[in-house]
Short mmCIF file of C-alpha atoms in Angstrom, two decimals:
data_model
loop_
_atom_site.label_atom_id
_atom_site.label_comp_id
_atom_site.label_asym_id
_atom_site.label_seq_id
_atom_site.Cartn_x
_atom_site.Cartn_y
_atom_site.Cartn_z
CA MET F 1 -5.89 17.02 -20.52
CA VAL F 2 -4.69 13.48 -20.68
CA TYR F 3 -0.82 13.49 -21.55
CA LYS F 4 1.05 10.61 -22.68
CA PHE F 5 4.09 9.17 -20.61
CA GLY F 6 6.96 7.91 -22.41
CA ASP F 7 10.78 9.01 -23.25
CA ASN F 8 9.55 11.80 -24.80
CA PRO F 9 10.93 15.65 -23.66
CA GLN F 10 7.49 16.78 -23.10
CA CYS F 11 7.20 13.89 -20.38
CA ALA F 12 10.85 14.88 -19.07
CA LYS F 13 9.98 18.74 -18.73
CA ARG F 14 6.20 17.43 -16.59
CA ALA F 15 8.24 14.73 -14.75
CA ARG F 16 10.73 17.33 -13.55
CA VAL F 17 8.26 19.59 -12.68
CA ILE F 18 6.24 16.67 -10.66
CA THR F 19 9.10 15.67 -9.02
CA HIS F 20 9.86 18.81 -7.42
CA GLN F 21 5.99 19.05 -6.41
CA LEU F 22 6.11 15.79 -4.47
CA LEU F 23 9.68 16.74 -3.01
CA GLU F 24 8.24 19.52 -1.62
CA GLU F 25 4.75 18.01 -0.34
CA ALA F 26 6.69 15.41 1.52
CA ALA F 27 8.56 18.10 3.15
CA LYS F 28 5.73 19.95 4.29
CA VAL F 29 4.21 16.30 5.50
CA THR F 30 7.47 15.23 7.69
CA ALA F 31 7.89 18.70 9.12
CA SER F 32 4.04 18.73 10.33
CA HIS F 33 5.31 15.31 12.81
CA PRO F 34 1.94 13.02 10.78
CA LEU F 35 0.07 10.27 13.09
CA ILE F 36 0.84 7.79 12.53
CA PRO F 37 -1.69 4.65 13.95
CA THR F 38 -0.51 2.16 16.78
CA VAL F 39 -1.21 -0.96 14.69
CA ASP F 40 1.98 -1.51 12.97
CA GLN F 41 3.81 0.59 14.43
CA ASP F 42 7.40 -0.87 13.39
CA VAL F 43 6.52 -1.11 10.00
CA ALA F 44 5.52 2.53 9.54
CA HIS F 45 8.59 3.97 11.53
CA GLN F 46 10.80 1.65 8.74
CA MET F 47 8.49 3.18 6.16
CA LEU F 48 8.99 6.10 7.51
CA GLY F 49 13.16 6.20 6.93
CA TRP F 50 12.60 4.64 3.40
CA TRP F 51 10.37 7.30 2.94
CA GLN F 52 13.23 10.03 3.60
CA PHE F 53 15.60 8.08 1.73
CA THR F 54 13.57 7.77 -1.73
CA ASN F 55 12.61 11.19 -1.00
CA ARG F 56 16.09 12.39 -0.58
CA THR F 57 17.29 9.96 -2.97
CA ALA F 58 15.33 11.62 -6.01
CA ASP F 59 16.11 14.97 -4.88
CA LEU F 60 20.28 13.84 -5.72
CA LEU F 61 19.09 12.46 -8.52
CA MET F 62 16.98 15.85 -9.91
CA ARG F 63 20.32 17.50 -8.91
CA SER F 64 22.42 15.39 -10.78
CA TYR F 65 20.54 15.55 -13.62
CA ASP F 66 20.39 19.62 -13.83
CA SER F 67 24.07 19.47 -13.13
CA GLU F 68 24.82 17.14 -16.64
CA PHE F 69 25.76 14.01 -15.13
CA THR F 70 24.03 11.03 -17.33
CA VAL F 71 24.68 7.58 -16.83
CA GLU F 72 26.38 8.24 -13.82
CA ALA F 73 23.49 8.37 -11.80
CA ALA F 74 21.89 5.12 -13.37
CA GLY F 75 22.89 2.89 -9.62
CA LEU F 76 21.06 6.14 -7.86
CA MET F 77 18.24 5.30 -10.31
CA ARG F 78 18.19 1.66 -9.28
CA ASN F 79 18.54 2.20 -5.86
CA LEU F 80 15.45 4.66 -6.16
CA ILE F 81 13.43 1.84 -8.18
CA GLU F 82 14.25 -1.09 -5.65
CA HIS F 83 13.56 1.31 -2.23
CA ALA F 84 9.93 2.20 -3.94
CA HIS F 85 9.29 -0.94 -4.54
CA CYS F 86 10.51 -2.25 -0.59
CA MET F 87 8.22 0.40 0.58
CA ASP F 88 5.19 -1.23 -1.09
CA TRP F 89 6.18 -4.79 -0.44
CA LEU F 90 6.41 -4.02 3.10
CA ALA F 91 3.11 -1.91 2.79
CA GLU F 92 1.37 -5.20 2.19
CA HIS F 93 2.76 -8.13 4.14
CA ARG F 94 3.25 -5.51 7.22
CA ALA F 95 4.86 -7.20 10.83
CA GLU F 96 5.73 -10.17 7.86
CA GLY F 97 7.56 -8.90 5.62
CA LEU F 98 9.63 -6.92 8.87
CA ARG F 99 9.86 -10.07 10.20
CA ALA F 100 11.70 -11.57 6.94
CA MET F 101 13.47 -8.70 6.14
CA GLU F 102 15.08 -8.63 10.01
CA HIS F 103 16.31 -12.75 9.01
CA ALA F 104 17.36 -11.30 5.45
CA GLU F 105 19.52 -9.08 7.69
CA TRP F 106 20.74 -11.49 10.19
CA GLU F 107 22.07 -13.37 7.16
CA ARG F 108 23.88 -10.31 4.93
CA ARG F 109 25.71 -9.32 8.75
CA LYS F 110 26.26 -13.32 9.06
CA LYS F 111 28.23 -13.03 5.43
CA LEU F 112 29.83 -9.57 6.00
CA ILE F 113 31.25 -10.80 8.87
CA GLU F 114 32.75 -14.50 7.17
CA ASN F 115 33.91 -11.99 4.54
CA LEU F 116 36.22 -9.79 7.02
CA GLN F 117 37.25 -12.85 9.12
CA ALA F 118 38.71 -14.54 5.87
CA VAL F 119 40.66 -11.31 5.09
CA ASP F 120 42.03 -11.32 8.57
CA TRP F 121 39.49 -7.70 9.92
CA PRO F 122 38.76 -7.10 13.01
CA VAL F 123 35.23 -7.54 13.29
CA PRO F 124 33.68 -4.40 14.67
CA ALA F 125 31.41 -4.29 17.36
CA ASP F 126 28.12 -2.58 16.16
CA ILE F 127 28.11 -5.89 12.98
CA GLU F 128 27.78 -8.30 16.17
CA VAL F 129 25.46 -11.30 14.75
CA GLY F 130 24.49 -12.89 17.24
CA GLU F 131 22.04 -16.13 17.21
CA GLU F 132 20.71 -16.98 14.48
CA PRO F 133 16.42 -15.20 15.16
CA ALA F 134 14.39 -17.86 16.00
CA TYR F 135 10.38 -17.51 14.97
CA GLU F 136 7.41 -19.81 15.71
CA PHE F 137 4.99 -20.13 13.35
CA ALA F 138 1.71 -21.29 13.76
CA ASP F 139 1.89 -24.02 10.86
CA ASP F 140 3.58 -25.07 7.68
CA ASP F 141 1.90 -22.64 5.59
CA GLU F 142 3.26 -19.56 7.47
CA ALA F 143 6.74 -21.33 7.44
CA ARG F 144 6.83 -21.60 3.98
CA ARG F 145 5.26 -18.18 3.45
CA HIS F 146 8.43 -17.00 5.64
CA ARG F 147 10.75 -18.14 3.54
CA ARG F 148 9.34 -17.14 0.42
CA LEU F 149 9.30 -13.77 1.52
CA LYS F 150 12.79 -13.35 2.80
CA GLY F 151 13.66 -14.67 -0.63
CA LEU F 152 11.92 -11.64 -2.13
CA ILE F 153 14.01 -9.35 -0.79
CA GLY F 154 16.37 -8.56 -3.24
CA ASN F 155 15.02 -9.67 -5.83
CA VAL F 156 13.70 -6.46 -8.27
CA ALA F 157 11.71 -7.96 -11.17
CA ASP F 158 9.40 -10.00 -8.64
CA LEU F 159 8.92 -7.13 -6.31
CA VAL F 160 7.90 -5.26 -9.32
CA ALA F 161 5.57 -7.70 -10.89
CA SER F 162 3.78 -8.08 -7.66
CA ARG F 163 2.92 -4.77 -7.29
CA GLY F 164 1.50 -4.33 -11.04
CA ILE F 165 4.12 -2.06 -12.43
CA ARG F 166 5.66 -5.11 -14.70
CA THR F 167 7.27 -1.94 -17.25
CA MET F 168 9.48 -0.72 -14.69
CA TYR F 169 11.62 -3.85 -14.64
CA PRO F 170 13.19 -3.10 -17.87
CA VAL F 171 13.64 0.00 -16.95
CA TYR F 172 15.59 -1.48 -13.86
CA ARG F 173 17.37 -3.90 -15.76
CA TYR F 174 18.79 -1.34 -18.31
CA LEU F 175 20.16 1.16 -15.89
CA SER F 176 21.96 -1.76 -14.66
CA SER F 177 24.07 -1.71 -17.54
CA TYR F 178 25.42 1.54 -16.49
CA ALA F 179 25.59 0.94 -13.27
CA HIS F 180 27.87 -2.08 -13.60
CA ALA F 181 31.14 -1.67 -15.16
CA SER F 182 29.87 -2.69 -19.05
CA LEU F 183 30.73 -1.71 -22.68
CA GLN F 184 28.35 0.87 -22.52
CA THR F 185 29.73 2.76 -19.51
CA GLY F 186 32.48 3.09 -21.28
CA GLU F 187 30.73 3.63 -24.79
CA ALA F 188 28.63 6.33 -23.37
CA PHE F 189 31.57 9.09 -23.21
CA VAL F 190 33.68 7.55 -26.48
CA GLU F 191 33.24 7.48 -29.78
CA ARG F 192 35.18 4.66 -31.42
CA GLY F 193 35.98 4.11 -35.17
CA PRO F 194 38.20 2.25 -37.03
CA GLY F 195 41.55 4.22 -37.57
CA VAL F 196 40.06 7.47 -36.28
CA ALA F 197 41.27 8.70 -32.72
CA PRO F 198 38.32 8.28 -30.67
CA ALA F 199 36.21 11.06 -29.74
CA LEU F 200 35.80 12.11 -26.33
CA TYR F 201 32.60 13.61 -24.31
CA ARG F 202 32.53 15.74 -21.41
CA THR F 203 28.98 14.50 -20.64
CA GLY F 204 27.48 10.96 -21.19
CA LYS F 205 26.05 10.68 -24.31
CA VAL F 206 23.24 8.67 -23.48
CA PRO F 207 19.89 10.58 -23.03
CA VAL F 208 18.61 10.41 -19.40
CA GLY F 209 14.44 12.07 -20.32
CA GLU F 210 12.88 8.47 -19.65
CA SER F 211 15.14 7.81 -16.56
CA ARG F 212 13.66 11.37 -14.98
CA ALA F 213 10.50 10.81 -15.92
CA TRP F 214 10.16 7.31 -14.07
CA ILE F 215 11.62 9.24 -10.96
CA PRO F 216 7.75 10.76 -10.11
CA VAL F 217 6.73 6.92 -10.73
CA CYS F 218 8.75 5.75 -8.05
CA LEU F 219 7.84 8.80 -5.77
CA TYR F 220 4.37 7.95 -6.40
CA VAL F 221 4.83 4.16 -5.70
CA ALA F 222 6.77 5.28 -2.41
CA GLY F 223 4.22 7.94 -1.51
CA THR F 224 1.52 5.67 -1.43
CA ALA F 225 2.88 2.93 0.15
CA MET F 226 3.84 5.60 2.57
CA GLY F 227 0.23 7.11 2.98
CA GLN F 228 -1.65 3.54 4.43
CA PHE F 229 0.81 4.32 7.57
CA LEU F 230 -0.09 8.26 8.15
CA VAL F 231 -3.74 9.32 9.31
CA GLY F 232 -5.45 10.72 6.67
CA GLU F 233 -3.30 9.62 4.28
CA PRO F 234 -2.28 13.55 3.85
CA MET F 235 -0.57 13.10 0.48
CA ARG F 236 -3.22 11.04 -1.69
CA ARG F 237 -4.84 13.74 -4.08
CA THR F 238 -1.60 15.41 -4.23
CA LEU F 239 -0.06 12.02 -5.41
CA GLU F 240 -3.02 10.81 -7.72
CA LYS F 241 -3.42 14.00 -9.34
CA ALA F 242 0.24 14.16 -9.88
CA ALA F 243 0.42 10.26 -11.43
CA TYR F 244 -2.60 11.60 -13.69
CA ASP F 245 -0.45 14.88 -15.04
CA LEU F 246 2.26 12.46 -15.74
CA GLY F 247 0.12 10.37 -17.94
CA ILE F 248 0.19 7.14 -15.49
CA GLY F 249 -3.62 6.65 -15.18
CA GLU F 250 -3.57 3.43 -15.62
CA ILE F 251 -1.00 2.63 -12.80
CA VAL F 252 -3.24 4.11 -10.29
CA ALA F 253 -6.00 1.87 -11.78
CA GLU F 254 -4.72 -0.74 -11.30
CA ARG F 255 -3.09 0.19 -7.89
CA ILE F 256 -6.69 0.97 -6.73
CA ARG F 257 -7.87 -2.65 -7.93
CA LEU F 258 -4.97 -4.52 -6.19
CA GLU F 259 -5.56 -2.19 -2.64
CA LEU F 260 -9.36 -2.85 -2.81
CA LYS F 261 -8.69 -7.09 -3.84
CA ASN F 262 -6.35 -6.93 -0.47
CA ARG F 263 -8.95 -5.27 1.67
#
C-alpha cells in the first residue's frame, strides 16, 4: 500500500508510531556497541554523539506533543532538522567537514570570549580559545573548499538543499516564526477582536500534525547518515521501510541516487 505524506491526521498518526519504532531500534543498536570502521573514526565519533542527540531530541518532541505542548516545541523541531542535516553533511564531507567544523568552533569561542570581555565577565578556563587553527592546504582549490564548507555550517537552507530534501527548508522557516518572539507566538494562544475581551487558550491553537510528521523524516536522514559509519549498516532496512511506510519514497530514491553518484 502506498501512503501519502502530508499535513493530515492519517500521516500524523503513522508518524507517531514510526517515530517510536525508529527510536526503539536506534536504542537497540547503540546498546549493542556497534562496530565503527577504522577509517574516519574521529568523524564517526562526532556522528555517534550527534545521533544520540537527534534521537533524544525526537523523543523529547514526541513527549511534548503527547503532553499537549504545541508551538512551544518549535525550537526543538528546528534543532532536530538542523542536526539531522548536519549529520548528513558531515557524512558526505568526512575529514574536510570535521576540519571546517573545528575552525568554525574556534571562531564561535573567540566571539563568545569577546562578548564576555565586553561586559567584564571572567572568561571560564574551559572556553579558552587559543591560537586560530592553521591548516596546510594542498592547493588553492582545497583552501576555497574549506572556506565554503565552513560557511555552510549554520546555513540550514544550503544544508537542506544540498542533500536533495528542499521541501524541508520551508518547514524550518515556518517553525522559525514560533522559535523566536513574533506575532505568531502570541496569536497561538489568544483570539483577538475589536471591542471584545481576548480569549486566552491554555494550549496553542496551532496544530502540530505536520511538525510531528517531519520527526521521522529527520530520524531517517540522521539514521542513514550514521549507518555509513557502522559496520553492516544495521538500521538500513528498518529506516527504508519506515520511510516508505511514512510516504516519503521519493526522498529515499533521491538519496540513493546521490549516494551512488558520490561513490
